[in-house]
Each structure stands twice: as structure tokens, then as C-alpha cells.
Short mmCIF file of C-alpha atoms and ligand atoms in Angstrom, two decimals:
data_model
loop_
_atom_site.label_atom_id
_atom_site.label_comp_id
_atom_site.label_asym_id
_atom_site.label_seq_id
_atom_site.Cartn_x
_atom_site.Cartn_y
_atom_site.Cartn_z
CA MET A 127 -24.47 4.67 8.61
CA ILE A 128 -21.26 5.72 8.98
CA LYS A 129 -19.73 7.93 11.44
CA LYS A 130 -16.72 9.15 11.92
CA ASP A 131 -16.10 11.66 15.11
CA ILE A 132 -16.52 9.29 17.64
CA GLN A 133 -13.43 8.23 19.96
CA ASN A 134 -14.97 5.84 22.49
CA PHE A 135 -16.90 2.98 21.43
CA LEU A 136 -18.03 0.02 23.48
CA GLY A 137 -19.88 -2.90 22.95
CA THR A 138 -20.01 -5.74 20.89
CA ARG A 139 -18.04 -4.29 18.35
CA VAL A 140 -15.17 -5.59 15.58
CA GLU A 141 -12.34 -3.47 15.69
CA ILE A 142 -10.33 -2.94 12.19
CA ASN A 143 -6.98 -1.57 12.38
CA LEU A 144 -6.22 0.02 8.48
CA ASP A 145 -2.16 0.87 9.51
CA LEU A 146 -1.65 -3.01 9.77
CA LEU A 147 -3.72 -3.72 6.53
CA LYS A 148 -1.71 -1.19 5.46
CA ARG A 149 1.23 -2.68 6.79
CA ASN A 150 0.57 -5.83 5.27
CA PHE A 151 -0.10 -4.84 1.76
CA THR A 152 3.15 -2.56 1.30
CA GLU A 153 4.96 -6.16 3.07
CA LEU A 154 3.35 -8.33 0.22
CA LYS A 155 4.18 -5.39 -2.35
CA LYS A 156 8.03 -5.35 -1.07
CA ASN A 157 7.89 -9.20 -2.26
CA ILE A 158 6.65 -9.71 -4.95
CA ASP A 159 7.90 -9.01 -8.69
CA PRO A 160 7.16 -5.17 -9.63
CA LYS A 161 5.72 -6.05 -12.54
CA VAL A 162 2.77 -8.56 -10.79
CA LYS A 163 -0.34 -6.38 -10.50
CA ILE A 164 -1.96 -7.64 -7.29
CA ALA A 165 -5.61 -7.93 -6.94
CA GLY A 166 -7.34 -7.83 -3.39
CA VAL A 167 -9.51 -10.60 -2.45
CA VAL A 168 -13.32 -9.13 -1.57
CA LYS A 169 -15.69 -10.85 -1.49
CA ALA A 170 -18.47 -11.66 1.65
CA ASN A 171 -17.81 -7.92 3.46
CA ALA A 172 -14.80 -8.10 2.64
CA TYR A 173 -13.86 -11.53 4.65
CA GLY A 174 -15.98 -9.94 7.17
CA HIS A 175 -13.84 -6.75 7.39
CA ASP A 176 -16.44 -3.82 5.30
CA LEU A 177 -16.50 -4.23 1.95
CA HIS A 178 -16.53 -0.47 0.99
CA THR A 179 -13.84 0.26 3.13
CA ILE A 180 -11.44 -2.12 2.74
CA SER A 181 -12.17 -1.37 -1.29
CA ASP A 182 -11.59 1.80 -0.85
CA GLU A 183 -8.35 1.71 1.20
CA LEU A 184 -7.05 -1.05 -0.87
CA VAL A 185 -6.86 1.31 -3.99
CA MET A 186 -5.09 3.85 -2.42
CA LEU A 187 -3.32 2.06 -1.56
CA GLY A 188 -2.18 1.01 -4.56
CA CYS A 189 -4.03 -2.17 -5.45
CA ASP A 190 -4.24 -2.52 -9.16
CA TYR A 191 -7.25 -4.55 -9.21
CA LEU A 192 -11.01 -5.77 -6.42
CA MET A 193 -11.97 -9.63 -7.19
CA VAL A 194 -15.26 -11.31 -5.48
CA ALA A 195 -17.16 -13.89 -5.39
CA SER A 196 -21.10 -12.13 -7.14
CA LEU A 197 -22.31 -9.96 -9.28
CA ARG A 198 -24.07 -7.69 -6.77
CA GLU A 199 -20.80 -7.56 -4.05
CA ALA A 200 -19.15 -6.14 -7.10
CA LEU A 201 -21.85 -4.15 -7.63
CA SER A 202 -22.09 -2.83 -4.17
CA ILE A 203 -18.76 -1.97 -4.97
CA ARG A 204 -19.21 0.77 -7.91
CA LYS A 205 -22.50 1.63 -6.50
CA TYR A 206 -20.04 3.04 -4.06
CA PHE A 207 -17.03 4.51 -4.91
CA GLU A 208 -19.73 6.94 -7.50
CA LYS A 209 -21.71 7.65 -4.54
CA GLU A 210 -17.95 8.23 -3.04
CA LYS A 211 -16.41 9.75 -6.26
CA SER A 212 -13.49 7.78 -6.36
CA HIS A 213 -11.65 5.03 -7.93
CA PRO A 214 -13.98 5.24 -10.67
CA SER A 215 -11.73 3.37 -13.40
CA VAL A 216 -10.03 0.26 -10.32
CA PRO A 217 -11.29 -3.08 -11.92
CA ILE A 218 -14.11 -5.07 -10.42
CA MET A 219 -13.95 -8.17 -11.19
CA VAL A 220 -16.04 -11.73 -10.79
CA MET A 221 -14.35 -14.43 -9.95
CA GLY A 222 -17.59 -16.45 -8.98
CA ALA A 223 -20.08 -17.22 -12.04
CA THR A 224 -22.79 -15.07 -13.63
CA THR A 225 -25.84 -15.71 -14.51
CA GLN A 226 -26.81 -14.54 -18.20
CA SER A 227 -29.73 -12.18 -17.18
CA ASP A 228 -27.63 -10.21 -14.75
CA PHE A 229 -24.58 -9.74 -18.10
CA GLU A 230 -26.37 -6.28 -18.99
CA LEU A 231 -25.49 -4.81 -15.64
CA ALA A 232 -22.08 -5.86 -15.36
CA ILE A 233 -21.28 -4.98 -18.48
CA LYS A 234 -23.44 -0.87 -17.86
CA ALA A 235 -21.33 -1.04 -14.70
CA ASN A 236 -18.75 -1.80 -16.42
CA ILE A 237 -17.64 -4.79 -14.22
CA THR A 238 -15.16 -8.03 -15.72
CA LEU A 239 -16.26 -11.48 -15.88
CA THR A 240 -15.59 -14.95 -15.22
CA LEU A 241 -16.45 -16.83 -18.45
CA PHE A 242 -15.90 -20.78 -19.04
CA SER A 243 -18.38 -21.52 -21.36
CA LEU A 244 -18.40 -20.26 -25.68
CA GLU A 245 -22.58 -19.66 -25.21
CA ASP A 246 -22.25 -17.45 -22.23
CA ALA A 247 -18.93 -15.47 -24.62
CA ASN A 248 -21.24 -15.63 -27.46
CA ARG A 249 -24.99 -13.79 -25.31
CA LEU A 250 -21.87 -11.57 -23.72
CA ASN A 251 -20.85 -10.08 -27.03
CA ALA A 252 -24.31 -10.02 -28.32
CA LEU A 253 -25.35 -7.73 -25.21
CA ALA A 254 -22.15 -5.51 -25.24
CA LEU A 255 -22.91 -4.79 -29.21
CA ASP A 256 -25.71 -3.65 -28.44
CA LEU A 257 -24.61 -1.37 -25.55
CA LYS A 258 -22.16 0.09 -27.92
CA THR A 259 -19.13 -0.78 -25.30
CA THR A 260 -17.07 -4.22 -25.26
CA ALA A 261 -17.50 -6.39 -22.15
CA LYS A 262 -13.41 -6.99 -20.56
CA VAL A 263 -13.62 -11.01 -18.81
CA HIS A 264 -11.41 -13.80 -17.39
CA VAL A 265 -11.96 -16.82 -18.79
CA LYS A 266 -11.11 -19.14 -15.88
CA MET A 267 -9.60 -22.60 -16.29
CA ASP A 268 -10.17 -26.04 -14.04
CA THR A 269 -7.08 -27.84 -13.53
CA GLY A 270 -7.84 -30.28 -10.71
CA PHE A 271 -10.15 -28.32 -7.98
CA ASN A 272 -13.08 -29.83 -10.27
CA ARG A 273 -15.47 -25.99 -8.78
CA LEU A 274 -15.74 -23.60 -11.57
CA GLY A 275 -13.78 -23.42 -15.22
CA TYR A 276 -12.88 -25.15 -18.32
CA LYS A 277 -12.05 -28.69 -17.87
CA ASP A 278 -11.93 -29.90 -21.13
CA HIS A 279 -8.26 -28.04 -22.16
CA ARG A 280 -8.80 -28.23 -25.91
CA LEU A 281 -12.82 -26.95 -25.73
CA MET A 282 -11.16 -24.11 -23.68
CA VAL A 283 -8.12 -23.48 -26.50
CA GLU A 284 -11.00 -23.54 -29.18
CA ASP A 285 -13.48 -20.91 -27.45
CA ILE A 286 -11.31 -18.42 -26.85
CA GLN A 287 -9.77 -18.74 -30.27
CA LYS A 288 -13.28 -17.64 -31.38
CA MET A 289 -13.98 -15.03 -27.88
CA VAL A 290 -11.01 -13.23 -28.93
CA GLN A 291 -12.62 -12.60 -32.19
CA MET A 292 -15.71 -11.59 -30.58
CA PRO A 293 -15.82 -7.58 -31.95
CA ALA A 294 -17.57 -7.02 -28.23
CA ILE A 295 -15.79 -9.02 -25.36
CA TYR A 296 -12.58 -8.57 -24.87
CA VAL A 297 -10.16 -11.57 -22.85
CA GLU A 298 -8.08 -9.72 -20.91
CA GLY A 299 -7.95 -12.96 -18.73
CA LEU A 300 -7.13 -16.69 -17.58
CA PHE A 301 -6.88 -18.21 -14.31
CA THR A 302 -6.95 -21.58 -12.40
CA HIS A 303 -7.38 -22.07 -8.91
CA LEU A 304 -5.17 -24.37 -6.40
CA ALA A 305 -6.25 -26.99 -4.74
CA LEU A 306 -3.04 -26.61 -3.05
CA THR A 307 -3.47 -30.43 -1.47
CA ASP A 308 -0.10 -31.22 -1.43
CA ARG A 309 3.24 -29.29 -4.32
CA ASP A 310 2.78 -32.54 -6.31
CA SER A 311 -0.86 -32.15 -7.07
CA ASP A 312 -0.21 -27.86 -7.78
CA ALA A 313 2.13 -28.56 -9.56
CA ILE A 314 0.68 -30.91 -12.13
CA GLN A 315 -2.20 -27.91 -11.78
CA PHE A 316 0.82 -25.63 -12.90
CA ARG A 317 1.36 -28.03 -16.12
CA LYS A 318 -1.87 -27.79 -16.69
CA PHE A 319 -2.09 -24.10 -16.98
CA ASP A 320 1.07 -23.79 -18.28
CA ASP A 321 0.71 -26.28 -21.42
CA VAL A 322 -2.68 -24.45 -22.38
CA ILE A 323 -0.73 -20.84 -22.24
CA SER A 324 2.19 -22.70 -25.22
CA ALA A 325 -1.53 -23.95 -27.37
CA LEU A 326 -2.62 -20.30 -27.06
CA GLN A 327 0.57 -18.49 -27.84
CA ALA A 328 1.37 -21.29 -30.65
CA ILE A 329 -1.82 -19.60 -32.67
CA GLY A 330 -0.55 -16.22 -31.43
CA ILE A 331 -2.80 -15.28 -28.65
CA GLU A 332 -1.12 -13.95 -25.99
CA ILE A 333 -3.82 -13.24 -23.19
CA PRO A 334 -2.31 -10.20 -20.32
CA LEU A 335 -3.40 -11.08 -17.39
CA LYS A 336 -2.65 -14.79 -16.73
CA HIS A 337 -3.65 -15.38 -12.74
CA VAL A 338 -2.94 -19.09 -10.52
CA CYS A 339 -1.91 -18.21 -7.00
CA ASP A 340 -4.64 -17.09 -4.28
CA SER A 341 -2.34 -15.97 -0.25
CA ILE A 342 -0.75 -19.95 0.28
CA GLY A 343 0.31 -20.27 -3.45
CA THR A 344 2.05 -16.66 -3.74
CA ILE A 345 4.17 -16.83 -0.62
CA ALA A 346 4.95 -20.99 -1.75
CA TYR A 347 5.69 -20.51 -5.47
CA PRO A 348 7.31 -16.66 -5.29
CA GLU A 349 8.18 -17.75 -9.08
CA ARG A 350 4.93 -18.67 -10.05
CA GLN A 351 3.49 -15.52 -9.88
CA TYR A 352 2.59 -14.91 -13.80
CA ASP A 353 0.39 -11.26 -14.36
CA LEU A 354 -1.56 -11.38 -11.41
CA VAL A 355 -2.18 -12.76 -7.68
CA ARG A 356 -5.16 -12.34 -5.54
CA MET A 357 -4.14 -11.94 -2.24
CA GLY A 358 -7.15 -12.73 0.41
CA ALA A 359 -5.97 -13.45 3.60
CA LEU A 360 -2.83 -12.09 3.29
CA LEU A 361 -3.90 -8.76 3.69
CA TYR A 362 -5.94 -9.02 6.91
CA GLY A 363 -2.39 -10.47 8.27
CA TYR A 364 -3.19 -14.37 8.17
CA CYS A 365 -1.45 -16.78 6.28
CA SER A 366 -1.29 -21.33 7.49
CA ARG A 367 2.10 -21.29 5.61
CA PRO A 368 5.36 -19.27 6.98
CA THR A 369 5.48 -16.14 5.87
CA PRO A 370 8.77 -14.16 4.91
CA PHE A 371 7.47 -10.88 6.53
CA GLU A 372 5.58 -10.19 9.70
CA LEU A 373 1.84 -10.46 9.13
CA SER A 374 -0.24 -8.15 10.79
CA PRO A 375 -4.53 -9.35 11.17
CA ILE A 376 -5.67 -6.25 11.00
CA MET A 377 -8.81 -7.48 13.24
CA ASN A 378 -10.08 -8.07 16.97
CA PHE A 379 -13.46 -8.28 17.93
CA LYS A 380 -14.25 -7.48 21.34
CA THR A 381 -16.91 -6.87 23.36
CA ASN A 382 -18.09 -6.05 27.24
CA ILE A 383 -19.81 -7.70 29.62
CA SER A 384 -23.61 -6.80 30.28
CA ALA A 385 -24.37 -8.78 33.31
CA ILE A 386 -22.05 -10.56 36.02
CA LYS A 387 -24.04 -13.02 39.02
CA TRP A 388 -23.07 -15.79 41.06
CA ILE A 389 -24.86 -18.99 41.21
CA GLU A 390 -24.79 -22.10 43.24
CA ALA A 391 -24.60 -25.27 43.04
CA GLY A 392 -26.64 -27.67 40.63
CA GLU A 393 -27.28 -24.79 39.23
CA GLY A 394 -27.74 -24.63 35.52
CA VAL A 395 -26.46 -22.27 33.64
CA SER A 396 -28.36 -21.46 29.48
CA TYR A 397 -31.00 -23.25 27.01
CA ASP A 398 -31.21 -26.98 28.65
CA SER A 399 -28.78 -25.88 31.95
CA THR A 400 -26.31 -28.06 30.27
CA TYR A 401 -23.80 -27.04 31.86
CA ILE A 402 -24.54 -27.86 36.16
CA VAL A 403 -22.05 -26.67 38.71
CA ASN A 404 -21.12 -28.11 41.13
CA GLU A 405 -20.04 -25.67 43.42
CA LYS A 406 -20.54 -21.57 43.71
CA ARG A 407 -19.19 -19.72 40.78
CA LYS A 408 -19.26 -16.26 39.07
CA ILE A 409 -20.82 -16.40 35.55
CA ALA A 410 -20.43 -12.92 33.65
CA THR A 411 -23.02 -12.48 30.50
CA LEU A 412 -21.74 -10.87 27.03
CA PRO A 413 -24.41 -9.05 24.42
CA VAL A 414 -22.27 -11.64 21.78
CA GLY A 415 -24.38 -14.36 20.69
CA TYR A 416 -24.39 -16.79 17.32
CA ALA A 417 -26.48 -14.00 15.81
CA ASP A 418 -23.53 -11.82 15.58
CA GLY A 419 -21.21 -14.58 14.46
CA LEU A 420 -20.33 -16.18 16.67
CA PRO A 421 -19.90 -20.18 16.41
CA ARG A 422 -22.34 -21.91 18.63
CA MET A 423 -19.66 -25.21 18.70
CA LEU A 424 -18.74 -22.84 21.23
CA SER A 425 -21.23 -24.31 23.36
CA ASN A 426 -19.36 -25.16 26.86
CA GLN A 427 -16.01 -24.91 25.06
CA GLY A 428 -13.09 -22.83 24.49
CA TYR A 429 -12.56 -19.51 25.94
CA PHE A 430 -13.08 -15.02 25.42
CA ILE A 431 -10.00 -13.65 26.92
CA VAL A 432 -11.12 -11.04 29.95
CA SER A 433 -8.71 -8.54 32.54
CA GLY A 434 -6.44 -10.83 30.26
CA MET A 435 -7.03 -14.43 31.78
CA LYS A 436 -9.07 -17.08 30.08
CA ALA A 437 -12.54 -16.66 30.84
CA PRO A 438 -14.46 -20.58 29.97
CA ILE A 439 -17.55 -20.39 28.38
CA VAL A 440 -20.36 -21.79 29.48
CA GLY A 441 -23.99 -23.70 28.65
CA LEU A 442 -25.56 -23.34 25.41
CA MET A 443 -24.51 -20.20 22.58
CA CYS A 444 -27.94 -18.08 22.95
CA MET A 445 -28.47 -16.00 19.49
CA ASP A 446 -27.98 -12.66 21.38
CA GLN A 447 -25.66 -14.09 24.56
CA CYS A 448 -23.16 -15.81 26.01
CA MET A 449 -21.90 -16.66 29.68
CA VAL A 450 -18.05 -17.11 30.99
CA ASP A 451 -17.09 -18.68 33.61
CA VAL A 452 -15.16 -15.65 35.33
CA THR A 453 -15.29 -17.30 39.46
CA HIS A 454 -11.31 -16.49 39.37
CA ILE A 455 -10.84 -13.05 37.73
CA SER A 456 -11.59 -10.62 40.60
CA ASP A 457 -10.86 -7.49 38.48
CA CYS A 458 -14.12 -7.77 36.19
CA GLU A 459 -17.22 -5.76 36.67
CA VAL A 460 -20.02 -4.90 34.35
CA GLY A 461 -18.78 -3.08 31.72
CA SER A 462 -15.55 -4.60 31.79
CA GLU A 463 -13.85 -5.66 28.10
CA VAL A 464 -14.11 -8.78 27.14
CA ILE A 465 -11.86 -10.48 23.61
CA LEU A 466 -13.48 -12.81 21.36
CA PHE A 467 -10.76 -12.77 19.83
CA ASP A 468 -7.33 -10.17 18.66
CA SER A 469 -4.07 -11.30 17.33
CA LYS A 470 -2.53 -11.84 21.13
CA ALA A 471 -4.39 -12.84 24.14
CA LEU A 472 -6.19 -15.57 21.10
CA PRO A 473 -4.88 -15.40 18.07
CA LEU A 474 -8.56 -16.18 15.76
CA VAL A 475 -6.98 -19.18 14.54
CA LEU A 476 -7.25 -21.10 18.07
CA LEU A 477 -10.15 -20.49 18.58
CA ALA A 478 -11.04 -21.27 14.68
CA SER A 479 -9.80 -24.88 16.59
CA GLN A 480 -11.68 -24.06 19.16
CA ALA A 481 -15.32 -24.55 16.93
CA LYS A 482 -14.02 -26.45 14.87
CA THR A 483 -13.90 -24.57 11.36
CA ASN A 484 -11.87 -22.06 10.16
CA ARG A 485 -10.46 -18.24 10.91
CA ASN A 486 -12.41 -18.15 7.05
CA GLU A 487 -16.07 -19.14 8.29
CA ILE A 488 -15.81 -17.06 11.14
CA LEU A 489 -14.66 -13.30 10.24
CA SER A 490 -17.22 -13.94 7.40
CA ARG A 491 -19.24 -15.03 9.59
CA ILE A 492 -20.20 -12.08 11.60
CA SER A 493 -23.22 -10.11 11.25
CA MET A 494 -24.27 -6.90 9.97
CA ARG A 495 -25.48 -6.51 13.44
CA VAL A 496 -21.66 -6.08 14.18
CA PRO A 497 -20.84 -2.37 13.71
CA ARG A 498 -16.94 -1.72 12.35
CA VAL A 499 -14.93 0.27 14.24
CA PHE A 500 -11.82 1.19 11.75
CA PHE A 501 -8.73 2.75 12.95
CA LYS A 502 -5.59 4.97 11.97
CA GLU A 503 -3.05 6.17 13.93
CA ASP A 504 -4.67 4.95 17.30
CA LYS A 505 -7.62 6.79 17.25
CA ILE A 506 -11.19 5.62 15.48
CA CYS A 507 -11.07 7.01 12.02
CA LYS A 508 -14.60 5.30 11.02
CA ILE A 509 -17.02 3.53 12.01
CA VAL A 510 -19.97 1.39 10.04
CA ASP A 511 -23.09 0.45 11.34
CA TYR A 512 -25.54 -1.34 9.28
CA LEU A 513 -28.16 -1.45 11.78
CA LEU A 514 -28.11 3.08 11.76
C1 PLP B 272 -10.88 -17.73 -6.98
C2 PLP B 272 -9.27 -17.12 -5.76
N1 PLP B 272 -8.78 -16.12 -6.05
C3 PLP B 272 -7.91 -15.91 -5.37
C4 PLP B 272 -9.09 -16.57 -3.51
C5 PLP B 272 -8.32 -15.66 -2.08
O1 PLP B 272 -7.80 -16.67 -1.06
P1 PLP B 272 -7.13 -16.06 0.17
O2 PLP B 272 -7.78 -15.93 0.73
O3 PLP B 272 -6.70 -17.60 0.34
O4 PLP B 272 -5.27 -15.11 -0.62
C6 PLP B 272 -10.26 -17.06 -2.83
C7 PLP B 272 -10.37 -17.26 -1.57
O5 PLP B 272 -12.15 -18.04 -1.55
C8 PLP B 272 -11.17 -17.47 -4.78
O6 PLP B 272 -11.59 -18.46 -4.32
#
């Protein structure tokens, strides 16, 4: 359910600042060639930020394309936009594989599919012909990531030559993905991509949207933006390389203390008593656990922020709760705010390193139990609560 007018929201929640999303997008736009299109990558619930809200905002900001990993994500955006009567013609693309049994759904919802075989192209063409429409596709090329795409580039050029002649297929794009191991291996990937573009041009085929770069690629190789860049992390405020403009993470993860108790020397905390205190300690219980998206690796590891101070995580992380030691924090009580991560006191990358994972894993695993509270001009403008 989407609530719009609650001005105060306590409990476990993520707060998402849409003004900062706008700032990240605007800065990005200033730093790329105006001819280059921007695709917003909104897979995995827009990296945990809410698929529908972020898709809507990005299109309003001027994003040219929305890209997701799976057809169901693409259909979900299309359905939402239909319900809201907004952005009826925004292009939405599935970057991952789609099974033939789902082709008809994709065609009917005008979803661009990624193809990497002639067999799939033939099937899609036949279905699109039956439905008296055209199916838009981007062909994926594997240049070294070894995940998805044509590995045999000569075969790919031959297949594209056949695809462009199919009456109900429109080959709009050609793309690959960088492994970003180092500049030398990236250069090899770019060279393979360029060789295919040249081979296609030599037989008179010009593909309108050629694209390679994600957030890091776009920043590291400003001269390699081709016709489109696929931006995920950077829009949400993250990039692991130095950026020519300031980036602002748009999400803070917060909760409020649900209980505080003193425990005596020799007592343990949580399952298995893996944390036993050797003196009297003040322990705060938080209503957030691994089912909300906190890594269980944070058991007895790392800290959260209470009243501006570090509160070490103690004991095993439970499904719905966890405990922090607040003995040294006098200024806290039941209801006090706790920062699980934010852009200042406890950056997500730091929390991720404490949990021995990366930021995208934490973001994308923030569960449906956690309401997304959206802010514009310091006021709550929307709350997305997946459960109510
Ligand atoms: C094919 C592809 N392109 C673009 C992206 C966006 O990457 P980033 O979040 O680094 O911008 C991803 C994300 O993993 C991806 O898989």
C-alpha cells in the first residue's frame, strides 16, 4: 500500500531522499555527452529502493530507458505505469535471459528483450508476426565476462545479419558488460566490441543503441559511452571509483530501540550465548534482524550508531531482532533512533565491509518487511509499505 500523508514514521524503515536522487542524476547528466542516452538500472527492487517509485522518478527526471534483470520486473513496472496512467511508452528492457515460454508476455507489454541466439530470434519473430507487432531486441555479446551473450563473435555477426531481415524483429541494440578487472582487460573487451561494430558496419548494418558501460565504466571511460550508459549504483549515490562530481547516497536505514536492560557479569546475550559479559552492561534490543536484510555475519561484529556514538553489535543476529551494547551511551532510551547505515555516521560500504559483503548485496536484500519512506524537501512525500 502507498501512504502519502504520514509526516512522522518510526520503527524499522529505510528513508530515501528523492532530492538526492535528482542531484545524482543531474550531475551525471552534466558529465556525459548530451547525445548519450541514460538507462536507469532498477533491477532487484531498484537496488532495494522500490522499483515503482524509483522507475517513476527516473523517467520524470529524464531517464531514456529503464533496465531490469528479469521479465517479471519489467512487467511489474509496465503494470504500475498503466495503473498510474503515466509513462505509457517508456522503453523497458530485460538485460537477462528470458525463456521462450515468456516471449508472448514480453511482446504484448512492449518489453525489449536481450537475445543471444538465432533460435530465440526466430521464435520471437514468429510470435510477433502472429501478434501483428514488432519485438524490440538488444543482442548481447560476451567479451570476457563469461556470463551471458554470444561468445562466438563471427556467428553473432551472421545471426544479426539474419535478425535484421526478420520482419517482426527490430534489432535496436548491441551490448556487452565489463568485468572491470583492470584497464588492460577492459581494453580487450572494448576492442572486441568495436571489432563487431566494424564488422556489422562493413555489411551495412548500423545498430542504433550500442552500450557497454555501467556506473564504474561510465566514470572510468568517459570516452567510451557509445550511444547509451546503463546506470545503477551511481544514481543511488555509490561509485567505488572517484567521481568528477559529488555523489550522495540516497538511502538511510534506521530503527528505534525497543527495549533496554542491564545484564550482570556472566550473563550471555542471544542464542547460544556467544557473547558473555564480564561486568554489568546495558544492552539495547533493536526490532531489526536478518529477515529485514541485515547480514547475519554482523553477529558480534561491527556496530550501529546510537545518539551519535558507536554501539557494538553483541550476540548472534536473530531473524527479527538484534542487540547492541549501549553501556557507554547515557543519552539513549526506548524509542531512541538507531542508524543502521547512512551517508554520514555509518556509511554503507563500511557496514558492508564489517559484514564481509558488498553494498549491493545489503541494499538489494533489504526485505519487503521494511517500509520505504520517501522524502522531498525534507518532508515525507510517500511511504511504500509492502505488507499493509
Ligand atoms: C548488464 C548490467 N549493466 C549495468 C548494470 C548496472 O551496474 P551499476 O550498478 O554498477 O551501475 C548491471 C548491474 O549489475 C548489469 O548487470
